Short mmCIF file of C-alpha atoms in Angstrom, two decimals:
data_model
loop_
_atom_site.label_atom_id
_atom_site.label_comp_id
_atom_site.label_asym_id
_atom_site.label_seq_id
_atom_site.Cartn_x
_atom_site.Cartn_y
_atom_site.Cartn_z
CA MET A 1 -0.03 0.02 -0.02
CA ALA A 2 2.99 2.34 0.85
CA GLU A 3 4.32 1.53 -2.71
CA VAL A 4 1.03 2.34 -4.29
CA ALA A 5 0.62 5.59 -2.37
CA GLY A 6 4.14 6.67 -3.24
CA THR A 7 3.47 6.00 -6.87
CA GLY A 8 0.26 8.01 -6.69
CA GLN A 9 2.27 10.93 -5.21
CA LEU A 10 4.83 10.66 -7.92
CA VAL A 11 2.28 10.77 -10.68
CA VAL A 12 0.42 13.84 -9.02
CA GLY A 13 3.75 15.57 -8.75
CA VAL A 14 4.91 14.91 -12.27
CA ALA A 15 1.35 16.28 -13.46
CA ALA A 16 1.70 19.41 -11.34
CA ALA A 17 5.16 20.08 -12.54
CA SER A 18 4.03 19.65 -16.07
CA LEU A 19 1.06 21.98 -15.61
CA LEU A 20 3.45 24.62 -14.20
CA ALA A 21 5.94 24.29 -16.90
CA ALA A 22 3.21 24.55 -19.57
CA THR A 23 1.73 27.69 -17.82
CA PHE A 24 5.34 29.14 -17.68
CA LEU A 25 6.02 28.49 -21.38
CA ALA A 26 2.63 29.97 -22.38
CA VAL A 27 3.22 33.27 -20.42
CA VAL A 28 6.82 33.60 -22.04
CA LEU A 29 5.73 32.73 -25.55
CA GLY A 30 2.79 34.96 -25.18
CA GLY A 31 4.89 37.74 -23.88
CA ARG A 32 7.22 37.53 -26.88
CA ARG A 33 4.30 37.48 -29.35
CA ARG A 34 2.84 40.46 -27.77
CA ARG A 35 6.14 42.24 -28.08
CA ARG A 36 6.41 41.57 -31.76
CA GLU A 37 3.02 42.90 -32.69
CA PRO A 38 3.25 46.06 -34.89
CA ALA A 39 2.78 49.34 -33.20
CA PRO A 40 -0.06 51.58 -34.41
CA GLU A 41 2.31 53.83 -36.45
CA GLY A 42 3.51 50.72 -38.45
CA ALA A 43 6.73 50.65 -36.34
CA ARG A 44 8.01 48.01 -33.94
CA ARG A 45 9.75 48.42 -30.77
CA VAL A 46 12.90 46.32 -30.04
CA VAL A 47 14.09 45.36 -26.59
CA ASP A 48 17.84 44.77 -26.06
CA GLY A 49 18.52 41.02 -26.16
CA GLU A 50 15.11 40.17 -27.48
CA TRP A 51 16.67 37.59 -29.79
CA GLY A 52 18.94 36.13 -26.99
CA GLY A 53 22.14 37.23 -28.84
CA GLY A 54 21.13 40.86 -29.40
CA THR A 55 21.00 42.85 -32.54
CA ASP A 56 23.57 42.19 -35.38
CA ILE A 57 23.09 45.52 -37.27
CA ILE A 58 21.48 48.75 -36.57
CA VAL A 59 20.18 50.75 -39.62
CA VAL A 60 19.63 54.51 -39.05
CA GLY A 61 17.01 55.64 -41.44
CA ALA A 62 14.27 53.75 -43.45
CA GLY A 63 14.18 55.60 -46.66
CA VAL A 64 15.07 54.07 -50.04
CA ALA A 65 18.51 52.93 -49.04
CA GLY A 66 17.67 51.89 -45.33
CA SER A 67 14.60 49.94 -45.87
CA ALA A 68 16.03 48.07 -48.91
CA LEU A 69 19.18 47.30 -46.74
CA ALA A 70 17.26 46.19 -43.85
CA TYR A 71 15.22 43.62 -45.90
CA THR A 72 18.36 42.49 -47.70
CA LEU A 73 20.37 41.83 -44.34
CA GLY A 74 17.29 40.40 -42.70
CA LYS A 75 16.75 37.95 -45.59
CA ASP A 76 20.45 36.78 -45.09
CA GLY A 77 19.65 36.07 -41.39
CA ARG A 78 20.92 39.05 -39.71
CA ARG A 79 19.07 40.49 -36.73
CA VAL A 80 18.30 44.13 -37.77
CA HIS A 81 17.16 47.07 -35.82
CA VAL A 82 15.89 49.92 -37.86
CA ILE A 83 15.33 53.34 -36.39
CA GLU A 84 13.46 55.83 -38.52
CA ARG A 85 12.64 59.36 -37.60
CA ASP A 86 9.18 59.46 -39.35
CA MET A 87 7.35 56.23 -40.35
CA THR A 88 4.47 57.97 -42.02
CA GLU A 89 4.48 58.05 -45.90
CA PRO A 90 7.10 60.46 -47.12
CA ASP A 91 6.09 63.16 -49.47
CA ARG A 92 9.21 64.09 -51.77
CA ILE A 93 9.65 65.62 -55.26
CA VAL A 94 12.76 63.43 -56.01
CA GLY A 95 13.47 59.66 -55.87
CA GLU A 96 10.70 59.01 -58.19
CA LEU A 97 12.34 57.64 -61.20
CA LEU A 98 14.15 54.32 -61.11
CA GLN A 99 16.49 53.51 -64.11
CA PRO A 100 16.41 50.09 -65.78
CA GLY A 101 19.93 49.45 -64.24
CA GLY A 102 18.41 50.10 -60.75
CA TYR A 103 15.41 48.02 -61.36
CA LEU A 104 17.79 45.05 -62.18
CA LYS A 105 19.43 45.65 -58.83
CA LEU A 106 15.94 45.70 -57.21
CA ILE A 107 15.37 42.33 -58.81
CA GLU A 108 18.58 41.06 -57.46
CA LEU A 109 17.60 42.12 -54.00
CA GLY A 110 14.27 40.45 -54.23
CA LEU A 111 12.27 43.76 -53.98
CA GLU A 112 10.78 44.11 -57.40
CA ASP A 113 7.25 43.53 -56.12
CA CYS A 114 7.65 46.84 -54.32
CA VAL A 115 6.73 48.72 -57.48
CA GLN A 116 3.68 46.80 -57.89
CA GLU A 117 0.21 48.12 -56.65
CA ILE A 118 1.55 51.74 -56.40
CA ASP A 119 0.43 52.84 -59.94
CA ALA A 120 4.09 52.76 -61.08
CA GLN A 121 4.65 53.70 -64.71
CA ARG A 122 6.88 51.77 -67.17
CA VAL A 123 9.53 54.17 -68.56
CA ILE A 124 11.31 52.86 -71.83
CA GLY A 125 13.63 55.77 -72.68
CA TYR A 126 14.07 59.54 -72.65
CA ALA A 127 13.04 62.32 -75.04
CA LEU A 128 15.12 65.48 -75.48
CA LEU A 129 13.28 68.68 -76.51
CA LYS A 130 15.24 71.81 -77.63
CA ASP A 131 13.86 74.95 -79.51
CA GLY A 132 10.94 73.08 -80.93
CA ARG A 133 13.02 70.10 -82.04
CA ASN A 134 12.90 66.71 -80.23
CA THR A 135 14.73 63.33 -80.38
CA LYS A 136 13.63 59.99 -78.71
CA LEU A 137 16.42 57.90 -77.08
CA SER A 138 15.16 54.29 -76.20
CA TYR A 139 16.77 52.29 -73.52
CA PRO A 140 18.69 49.30 -75.10
CA LEU A 141 16.58 46.59 -73.51
CA GLU A 142 16.51 44.00 -76.28
CA LYS A 143 18.70 41.52 -74.41
CA PHE A 144 16.55 41.67 -71.18
CA HIS A 145 13.39 40.11 -70.02
CA SER A 146 10.26 42.04 -71.04
CA ASP A 147 9.57 43.15 -67.61
CA VAL A 148 12.91 45.12 -67.41
CA ALA A 149 12.33 48.77 -67.97
CA GLY A 150 12.63 52.01 -65.96
CA ARG A 151 9.88 52.78 -63.33
CA SER A 152 8.53 56.06 -62.12
CA PHE A 153 6.11 56.41 -59.15
CA HIS A 154 5.30 58.27 -55.95
CA ASN A 155 8.39 58.16 -53.85
CA GLY A 156 6.49 57.83 -50.66
CA ARG A 157 4.45 54.80 -51.87
CA PHE A 158 7.67 53.02 -52.95
CA ILE A 159 9.27 53.59 -49.64
CA GLN A 160 6.13 52.41 -47.73
CA LYS A 161 6.17 49.14 -49.75
CA MET A 162 9.85 48.41 -49.00
CA ARG A 163 9.28 49.25 -45.32
CA GLN A 164 6.42 46.74 -45.20
CA LYS A 165 8.60 44.15 -47.02
CA ALA A 166 11.37 44.66 -44.21
CA ALA A 167 9.02 44.49 -41.47
CA SER A 168 7.45 41.15 -42.58
CA LEU A 169 10.72 39.50 -41.68
CA PRO A 170 10.56 38.39 -38.05
CA ASN A 171 14.27 39.19 -37.45
CA VAL A 172 13.86 42.79 -38.61
CA GLN A 173 12.49 45.32 -36.15
CA LEU A 174 11.44 48.80 -37.28
CA GLU A 175 11.08 51.51 -34.55
CA GLN A 176 10.19 55.10 -34.87
CA GLY A 177 12.85 57.39 -33.28
CA THR A 178 15.31 60.09 -33.95
CA VAL A 179 18.95 59.10 -33.66
CA THR A 180 20.81 61.93 -31.90
CA SER A 181 24.35 60.42 -31.82
CA LEU A 182 26.64 57.47 -32.43
CA LEU A 183 27.89 55.82 -29.23
CA GLU A 184 31.67 55.50 -29.41
CA GLU A 185 34.12 53.76 -27.15
CA GLY A 186 37.88 53.85 -27.90
CA GLY A 187 37.34 55.02 -31.34
CA THR A 188 34.85 52.23 -32.12
CA VAL A 189 31.14 52.90 -32.79
CA LYS A 190 29.20 50.63 -30.41
CA GLY A 191 25.54 51.60 -31.28
CA VAL A 192 23.38 54.82 -31.13
CA GLN A 193 21.49 57.04 -28.82
CA TYR A 194 17.95 57.91 -29.94
CA LYS A 195 14.89 59.58 -28.76
CA THR A 196 11.49 57.73 -29.25
CA LYS A 197 8.29 59.29 -30.36
CA SER A 198 7.26 59.77 -26.85
CA GLY A 199 10.52 61.67 -26.02
CA GLU A 200 12.19 58.85 -24.19
CA GLU A 201 16.05 58.69 -24.51
CA LEU A 202 17.27 55.29 -25.34
CA LYS A 203 20.54 53.55 -26.41
CA ALA A 204 20.82 50.60 -28.80
CA TYR A 205 23.89 48.50 -29.37
CA ALA A 206 25.15 46.36 -32.20
CA PRO A 207 28.53 45.25 -33.69
CA LEU A 208 27.80 47.24 -36.89
CA THR A 209 25.82 50.44 -37.33
CA ILE A 210 24.88 51.52 -40.93
CA VAL A 211 23.89 55.15 -41.33
CA CYS A 212 21.36 55.84 -44.05
CA ASP A 213 19.63 58.95 -42.76
CA GLY A 214 19.48 60.74 -46.08
CA CYS A 215 20.82 63.96 -47.62
CA PHE A 216 20.17 65.97 -44.47
CA SER A 217 22.26 63.45 -42.34
CA ASN A 218 23.38 64.91 -39.04
CA LEU A 219 25.66 61.93 -38.44
CA ARG A 220 27.74 61.87 -41.60
CA ARG A 221 30.47 64.22 -40.33
CA VAL A 222 31.69 61.52 -37.89
CA LEU A 223 31.98 59.02 -40.87
CA CYS A 224 33.12 61.15 -43.85
CA SER A 225 34.59 64.26 -44.99
CA PRO A 226 31.49 66.01 -46.52
CA LYS A 227 31.98 68.49 -49.39
CA VAL A 228 28.44 69.46 -50.26
CA ASP A 229 27.76 71.53 -53.42
CA VAL A 230 24.48 73.05 -54.13
CA PRO A 231 24.50 73.85 -57.91
CA SER A 232 20.73 74.47 -58.20
CA CYS A 233 17.32 73.95 -56.86
CA PHE A 234 14.25 72.06 -58.16
CA VAL A 235 10.77 73.54 -58.25
CA GLY A 236 8.34 70.65 -58.28
CA LEU A 237 4.65 70.64 -59.79
CA VAL A 238 2.34 67.86 -60.44
CA LEU A 239 0.48 68.18 -63.86
CA GLU A 240 -2.93 66.55 -64.20
CA ASN A 241 -5.28 65.88 -67.17
CA CYS A 242 -2.59 65.87 -69.83
CA GLN A 243 -0.34 63.52 -71.83
CA LEU A 244 3.35 63.78 -72.50
CA PRO A 245 4.57 64.14 -76.06
CA HIS A 246 6.17 60.65 -75.78
CA PRO A 247 4.36 58.31 -73.59
CA ASN A 248 6.35 56.22 -71.15
CA HIS A 249 9.41 58.41 -71.60
CA GLY A 250 11.23 60.77 -69.31
CA HIS A 251 11.47 64.25 -70.95
CA VAL A 252 14.29 66.63 -70.61
CA ILE A 253 13.73 70.10 -72.00
CA LEU A 254 16.89 71.99 -72.66
CA ALA A 255 15.38 75.33 -71.58
CA ASN A 256 16.89 78.60 -70.72
CA PRO A 257 18.52 78.91 -68.18
CA SER A 258 18.46 75.37 -67.17
CA PRO A 259 16.84 72.00 -67.85
CA ILE A 260 13.13 71.03 -67.15
CA LEU A 261 12.32 67.41 -66.36
CA CYS A 262 8.82 65.75 -66.90
CA TYR A 263 7.93 62.20 -66.26
CA PRO A 264 4.76 60.13 -65.29
CA ILE A 265 4.45 59.30 -61.51
CA SER A 266 1.07 57.59 -61.82
CA SER A 267 -1.42 56.96 -64.56
CA THR A 268 -2.95 60.40 -64.14
CA GLU A 269 -0.02 62.52 -62.85
CA ILE A 270 3.14 64.06 -64.36
CA ARG A 271 5.90 65.40 -62.34
CA CYS A 272 7.42 68.50 -63.64
CA LEU A 273 10.80 69.58 -62.24
CA VAL A 274 11.97 73.01 -63.05
CA ASP A 275 15.81 73.53 -62.42
CA VAL A 276 16.64 77.01 -60.97
CA PRO A 277 20.33 77.71 -60.80
CA GLY A 278 21.95 78.81 -57.63
CA GLN A 279 20.91 78.19 -54.02
CA LYS A 280 18.09 80.73 -53.95
CA VAL A 281 14.63 80.40 -55.62
CA PRO A 282 12.00 83.18 -56.14
CA SER A 283 9.82 83.85 -53.20
CA MET A 284 6.55 81.96 -53.23
CA ALA A 285 4.99 84.22 -50.46
CA SER A 286 5.30 87.30 -52.61
CA GLY A 287 4.07 85.70 -55.85
CA GLU A 288 7.51 86.05 -57.45
CA MET A 289 7.70 82.24 -57.89
CA ALA A 290 4.34 82.02 -59.78
CA SER A 291 5.37 85.04 -61.89
CA TYR A 292 8.82 83.38 -62.82
CA LEU A 293 7.14 80.19 -63.65
CA LYS A 294 4.52 81.79 -65.89
CA THR A 295 6.76 84.23 -67.62
CA VAL A 296 10.05 82.51 -67.93
CA VAL A 297 9.29 78.75 -67.76
CA ALA A 298 5.81 78.30 -69.21
CA PRO A 299 6.77 79.50 -72.84
CA GLN A 300 9.35 76.73 -72.98
CA ILE A 301 6.99 73.89 -71.90
CA PRO A 302 5.57 71.64 -74.67
CA PRO A 303 2.26 72.62 -75.92
CA GLU A 304 0.66 69.32 -74.69
CA LEU A 305 1.64 70.27 -71.07
CA HIS A 306 1.19 74.04 -71.17
CA ASP A 307 -2.46 74.39 -69.95
CA SER A 308 -1.87 71.85 -67.12
CA PHE A 309 1.37 73.51 -66.17
CA ILE A 310 -0.38 76.95 -65.70
CA ALA A 311 -3.16 75.15 -63.90
CA SER A 312 -0.80 73.68 -61.44
CA ILE A 313 0.76 76.93 -60.75
CA ASP A 314 -2.61 78.55 -59.96
CA LYS A 315 -3.44 75.62 -57.81
CA GLY A 316 -0.48 76.64 -55.61
CA ASN A 317 0.97 73.21 -54.79
CA ILE A 318 4.55 74.21 -55.58
CA ARG A 319 7.46 72.48 -53.79
CA THR A 320 11.13 73.27 -53.79
CA MET A 321 14.18 71.25 -52.97
CA PRO A 322 17.98 72.01 -53.35
CA ASN A 323 19.86 69.79 -55.45
CA ARG A 324 22.90 68.53 -53.58
CA SER A 325 26.14 66.94 -54.83
CA MET A 326 28.60 65.15 -52.63
CA PRO A 327 31.53 62.94 -53.69
CA ALA A 328 32.08 59.93 -51.43
CA ALA A 329 34.88 60.72 -49.05
CA PRO A 330 34.76 58.04 -46.22
CA LEU A 331 36.49 58.02 -42.86
CA PRO A 332 36.76 54.28 -42.19
CA THR A 333 35.37 53.78 -38.69
CA PRO A 334 35.27 50.54 -36.70
CA GLY A 335 31.70 49.50 -36.10
CA ALA A 336 29.90 51.99 -38.53
CA LEU A 337 29.39 52.37 -42.26
CA LEU A 338 27.63 55.15 -44.36
CA MET A 339 25.36 54.66 -47.22
CA GLY A 340 22.87 56.18 -49.46
CA ASP A 341 22.54 59.97 -49.86
CA ALA A 342 24.10 60.40 -46.51
CA PHE A 343 27.24 59.16 -48.00
CA ASN A 344 27.25 60.12 -51.72
CA MET A 345 24.98 62.34 -53.79
CA ARG A 346 24.84 63.62 -57.37
CA HIS A 347 22.66 66.03 -59.30
CA PRO A 348 19.24 64.47 -59.73
CA LEU A 349 18.89 65.27 -63.47
CA THR A 350 19.80 61.76 -64.65
CA GLY A 351 17.71 59.95 -61.95
CA GLY A 352 20.73 57.83 -60.91
CA GLY A 353 20.49 57.98 -57.05
CA MET A 354 18.45 54.96 -56.34
CA THR A 355 20.41 52.75 -58.85
CA VAL A 356 23.60 53.86 -56.95
CA ALA A 357 21.94 53.01 -53.72
CA PHE A 358 20.62 49.56 -54.78
CA SER A 359 24.09 48.85 -56.30
CA ASP A 360 25.90 49.78 -53.13
CA ILE A 361 23.64 47.37 -51.26
CA VAL A 362 24.31 44.38 -53.57
CA VAL A 363 28.00 45.03 -53.06
CA LEU A 364 27.68 45.35 -49.16
CA ARG A 365 25.47 42.15 -49.02
CA ASN A 366 28.09 40.11 -51.02
CA LEU A 367 30.79 41.41 -48.59
CA LEU A 368 28.93 40.53 -45.49
CA LYS A 369 27.53 37.12 -46.63
CA PRO A 370 30.62 35.03 -45.74
CA LEU A 371 30.85 36.48 -42.24
CA ARG A 372 29.25 34.53 -39.39
CA ASN A 373 29.51 37.27 -36.76
CA LEU A 374 30.64 41.02 -36.89
CA HIS A 375 32.07 41.41 -33.49
CA ASP A 376 35.64 42.00 -34.42
CA ALA A 377 35.26 45.70 -35.24
CA SER A 378 38.70 46.45 -36.34
CA SER A 379 39.11 43.53 -38.70
CA LEU A 380 35.55 44.25 -40.20
CA CYS A 381 36.44 47.85 -40.72
CA LYS A 382 39.57 46.87 -42.64
CA TYR A 383 37.73 44.35 -44.59
CA LEU A 384 34.90 46.70 -45.46
CA GLU A 385 37.42 49.27 -46.99
CA SER A 386 36.94 47.05 -50.17
CA PHE A 387 33.34 48.19 -50.24
CA TYR A 388 34.51 51.72 -51.22
CA THR A 389 36.56 50.41 -54.04
CA LEU A 390 34.14 47.73 -55.42
CA ARG A 391 31.28 50.31 -55.52
CA LYS A 392 33.32 52.79 -57.55
CA PRO A 393 32.99 51.87 -61.27
CA VAL A 394 29.24 51.95 -61.07
CA ALA A 395 28.76 54.77 -58.67
CA SER A 396 31.37 57.14 -60.11
CA THR A 397 30.17 56.52 -63.79
CA ILE A 398 26.54 57.63 -62.75
CA ASN A 399 27.78 60.51 -60.56
CA THR A 400 30.14 61.87 -63.15
CA LEU A 401 27.42 61.58 -65.87
CA ALA A 402 25.01 63.48 -63.69
CA GLY A 403 27.39 66.27 -62.98
CA ALA A 404 28.68 66.74 -66.58
CA LEU A 405 25.35 66.39 -68.24
CA TYR A 406 23.83 69.01 -65.99
CA LYS A 407 26.62 71.60 -66.83
CA VAL A 408 26.31 70.87 -70.61
CA PHE A 409 22.58 71.16 -70.42
CA CYS A 410 22.55 74.50 -68.87
CA ALA A 411 22.43 77.57 -71.03
CA SER A 412 25.37 79.98 -70.95
CA THR A 413 26.53 83.23 -72.29
CA ASP A 414 29.57 81.67 -73.50
CA GLN A 415 29.49 80.71 -77.07
CA ALA A 416 31.79 77.75 -76.65
CA ARG A 417 29.59 76.21 -73.96
CA ASN A 418 26.44 76.82 -76.14
CA GLU A 419 28.17 75.01 -79.05
CA MET A 420 28.83 72.05 -76.67
CA ARG A 421 25.16 72.02 -75.68
CA GLU A 422 24.01 72.08 -79.29
CA ALA A 423 26.44 69.47 -80.30
CA CYS A 424 25.22 67.12 -77.46
CA PHE A 425 21.73 67.47 -78.71
CA ASP A 426 22.81 66.92 -82.34
CA TYR A 427 25.08 63.86 -81.33
CA LEU A 428 22.42 62.08 -79.54
CA SER A 429 19.84 62.78 -82.49
CA LEU A 430 22.31 60.73 -84.77
CA GLY A 431 20.97 57.61 -83.26
CA GLY A 432 22.66 54.19 -83.49
CA VAL A 433 25.95 53.96 -81.39
CA PHE A 434 25.74 57.75 -80.82
CA SER A 435 22.61 57.54 -78.82
CA ASN A 436 22.73 53.75 -77.58
CA GLY A 437 26.02 54.30 -75.85
CA PRO A 438 25.16 57.48 -73.90
CA ILE A 439 21.55 56.15 -72.85
CA ALA A 440 23.21 52.75 -71.76
CA LEU A 441 25.19 54.90 -69.37
CA LEU A 442 22.26 56.95 -68.32
CA SER A 443 20.01 53.90 -67.71
CA GLY A 444 22.64 52.20 -65.37
CA LEU A 445 22.89 49.14 -67.85
CA ASN A 446 26.26 49.89 -68.71
CA PRO A 447 27.99 51.99 -66.23
CA ARG A 448 31.53 51.85 -67.50
CA PRO A 449 33.81 54.89 -66.85
CA LEU A 450 35.93 54.52 -70.04
CA SER A 451 32.80 54.44 -72.13
CA LEU A 452 31.50 57.69 -70.38
CA VAL A 453 34.73 59.61 -71.14
CA ALA A 454 34.85 58.33 -74.67
CA HIS A 455 31.35 59.64 -75.51
CA PHE A 456 31.76 62.83 -73.66
CA PHE A 457 34.86 63.75 -75.65
CA ALA A 458 33.21 62.44 -78.91
CA VAL A 459 30.51 65.06 -78.34
CA ALA A 460 33.31 67.66 -77.93
CA ILE A 461 35.09 66.54 -81.09
CA TYR A 462 31.70 66.34 -82.97
CA GLY A 463 31.11 69.94 -81.79
CA VAL A 464 34.47 71.08 -83.07
CA GLY A 465 33.94 69.29 -86.44
CA ARG A 466 30.65 71.12 -86.89
CA LEU A 467 32.47 74.49 -86.28
CA MET A 468 35.08 73.58 -88.98
CA LEU A 469 32.43 73.15 -91.69
CA PRO A 470 32.09 74.28 -94.41
CA ILE A 471 35.32 76.53 -94.09
CA PRO A 472 37.24 76.90 -90.91
CA SER A 473 38.00 80.46 -89.75
CA PRO A 474 40.28 81.68 -87.07
CA LYS A 475 37.24 82.68 -84.95
CA ARG A 476 35.70 79.20 -85.38
CA MET A 477 38.98 77.52 -84.70
CA TRP A 478 39.34 79.59 -81.44
CA ILE A 479 35.76 78.66 -80.30
CA GLY A 480 36.68 75.08 -80.99
CA VAL A 481 39.77 75.30 -78.83
CA ARG A 482 37.62 76.80 -75.95
CA LEU A 483 35.01 74.12 -76.54
CA ILE A 484 37.62 71.31 -75.93
CA SER A 485 38.97 73.21 -72.99
CA GLY A 486 35.42 73.80 -71.44
CA ALA A 487 34.78 70.09 -71.94
CA CYS A 488 38.01 69.26 -69.81
CA GLY A 489 37.11 71.87 -67.27
CA ILE A 490 33.59 70.14 -66.98
CA ILE A 491 34.60 66.52 -66.60
CA PHE A 492 38.22 66.43 -65.16
CA PRO A 493 37.24 68.00 -61.83
CA ILE A 494 34.35 65.57 -61.31
CA ILE A 495 36.58 62.65 -62.07
CA LYS A 496 39.32 64.04 -59.71
CA ALA A 497 36.73 64.22 -56.86
CA GLU A 498 35.52 60.78 -57.59
CA GLY A 499 39.11 59.39 -57.49
CA VAL A 500 41.03 58.43 -60.78
CA ARG A 501 42.51 55.36 -59.46
CA GLN A 502 39.39 53.88 -57.94
CA MET A 503 37.22 54.88 -60.77
CA PHE A 504 39.27 53.59 -63.76
CA PHE A 505 41.75 51.25 -62.18
CA PRO A 506 40.04 49.59 -59.21
CA ALA A 507 42.00 46.39 -59.58
CA THR A 508 45.26 48.27 -58.60
CA VAL A 509 43.85 49.25 -55.21
CA PRO A 510 44.85 46.89 -52.37
CA ALA A 511 41.53 46.90 -50.71
CA TYR A 512 39.93 45.43 -53.90
CA TYR A 513 41.43 42.03 -52.97
CA ARG A 514 40.75 42.16 -49.32
CA ALA A 515 39.65 38.71 -47.88
CA PRO A 516 37.00 38.19 -45.28
CA PRO A 517 38.53 38.36 -41.63
CA PRO A 518 38.86 35.01 -39.87
CA MET A 519 36.11 35.05 -37.24
CA GLU A 520 34.90 32.49 -34.74
#
């Protein structure tokens, strides 16, 4: 009987212990599920150590570069904590046109579905318009799948789709907060200090912090030597109830004093960006802006868009944004990396910014893939110096093209500069290899620095040749000399800022061959 009683007590004890264990697990797992539910703003809070081993990578900013990077790293199994200042849908007038080369990178990152269900428009080429003449330049897409083309859209819709995609991964946490500083210890970045939406000051730690907080970055000075130039400003309007002269094409109007861009951003809207040279724009409050647009710009707008352009001015929804240019000048810092517009900017005339950002993410993903952990900050920093070299051929080609093309397309009182502008339009109008080469560069499908330089000087030589016909004169010869000199003065400073060796001869840079550090 004693044995039976003992057995009964044992059974009851095991049952009670099992019940207590089940209750404990339910409470713990339930608490974890509750912590991972999305917050009302669409962001998710992260608690230090939630994944047991903590965060692998902190990403500051969830714009185009930050949200795409978070998804890419999360898909590779990294535990990513994204801190974004404002999780609501952005409303910007740039970052709306993705070139075909950028779309190919988007496919490579597995994010191509982010241009779906946002009324994005296919873009298959560009049209140049000057003094009543126009020429159409089609992207060289013959060798690609039929889906490959440029895409234009509302920037905010695109970003929200990428944020949703990143947040769908269980190991990616999105949190709304403003990063105020990087946390450094002995010259190594250990994480960030940030303020939550409610004003609470918090700290987050990770072996690697990647700063993607955009063109207005307040953290870049720690990680690079910024030399920001503002050559002009964009004045943005949305045109409705009209059709572009060439459907599914971006339009560049070689206007006076500087270019005007038009492209579709939805099935019913066309974005018009008027470039205004310098850092100041006419005052909107005094009505000076509306007067400028109606008297100086409107007469140069294509007839198909003219009425809608005037209607948009009268509606008053005019936006402005400075056009920044900043060559990449990194200061390699253990524990941190800079990407996106916080790191490198170019004039938005050619729509190359997102192509550079996605290309950089592909390069960084491939570098980080073989690494099991990221805790040796010094070795990781030395290894990631190769990122700055590997990205150069693509990034520097797009950057140089943007800067050079903007200067060529601007009107000038200098006759030699105007001859270069006219030569560029006529050169591209020749078609064949004369248009296919430059448009392949512009589209990001063939971002080769040598091809860029060859076509740029081919335009200059073509311009000189035109001056020599039918009979050269001393005056024409002098203009030709100034044309070549002006061409050199445009492109060589940009190339110098980008870095001649890294741009043209990256394989001669030791960092190009840097192997992954041995990590346990």
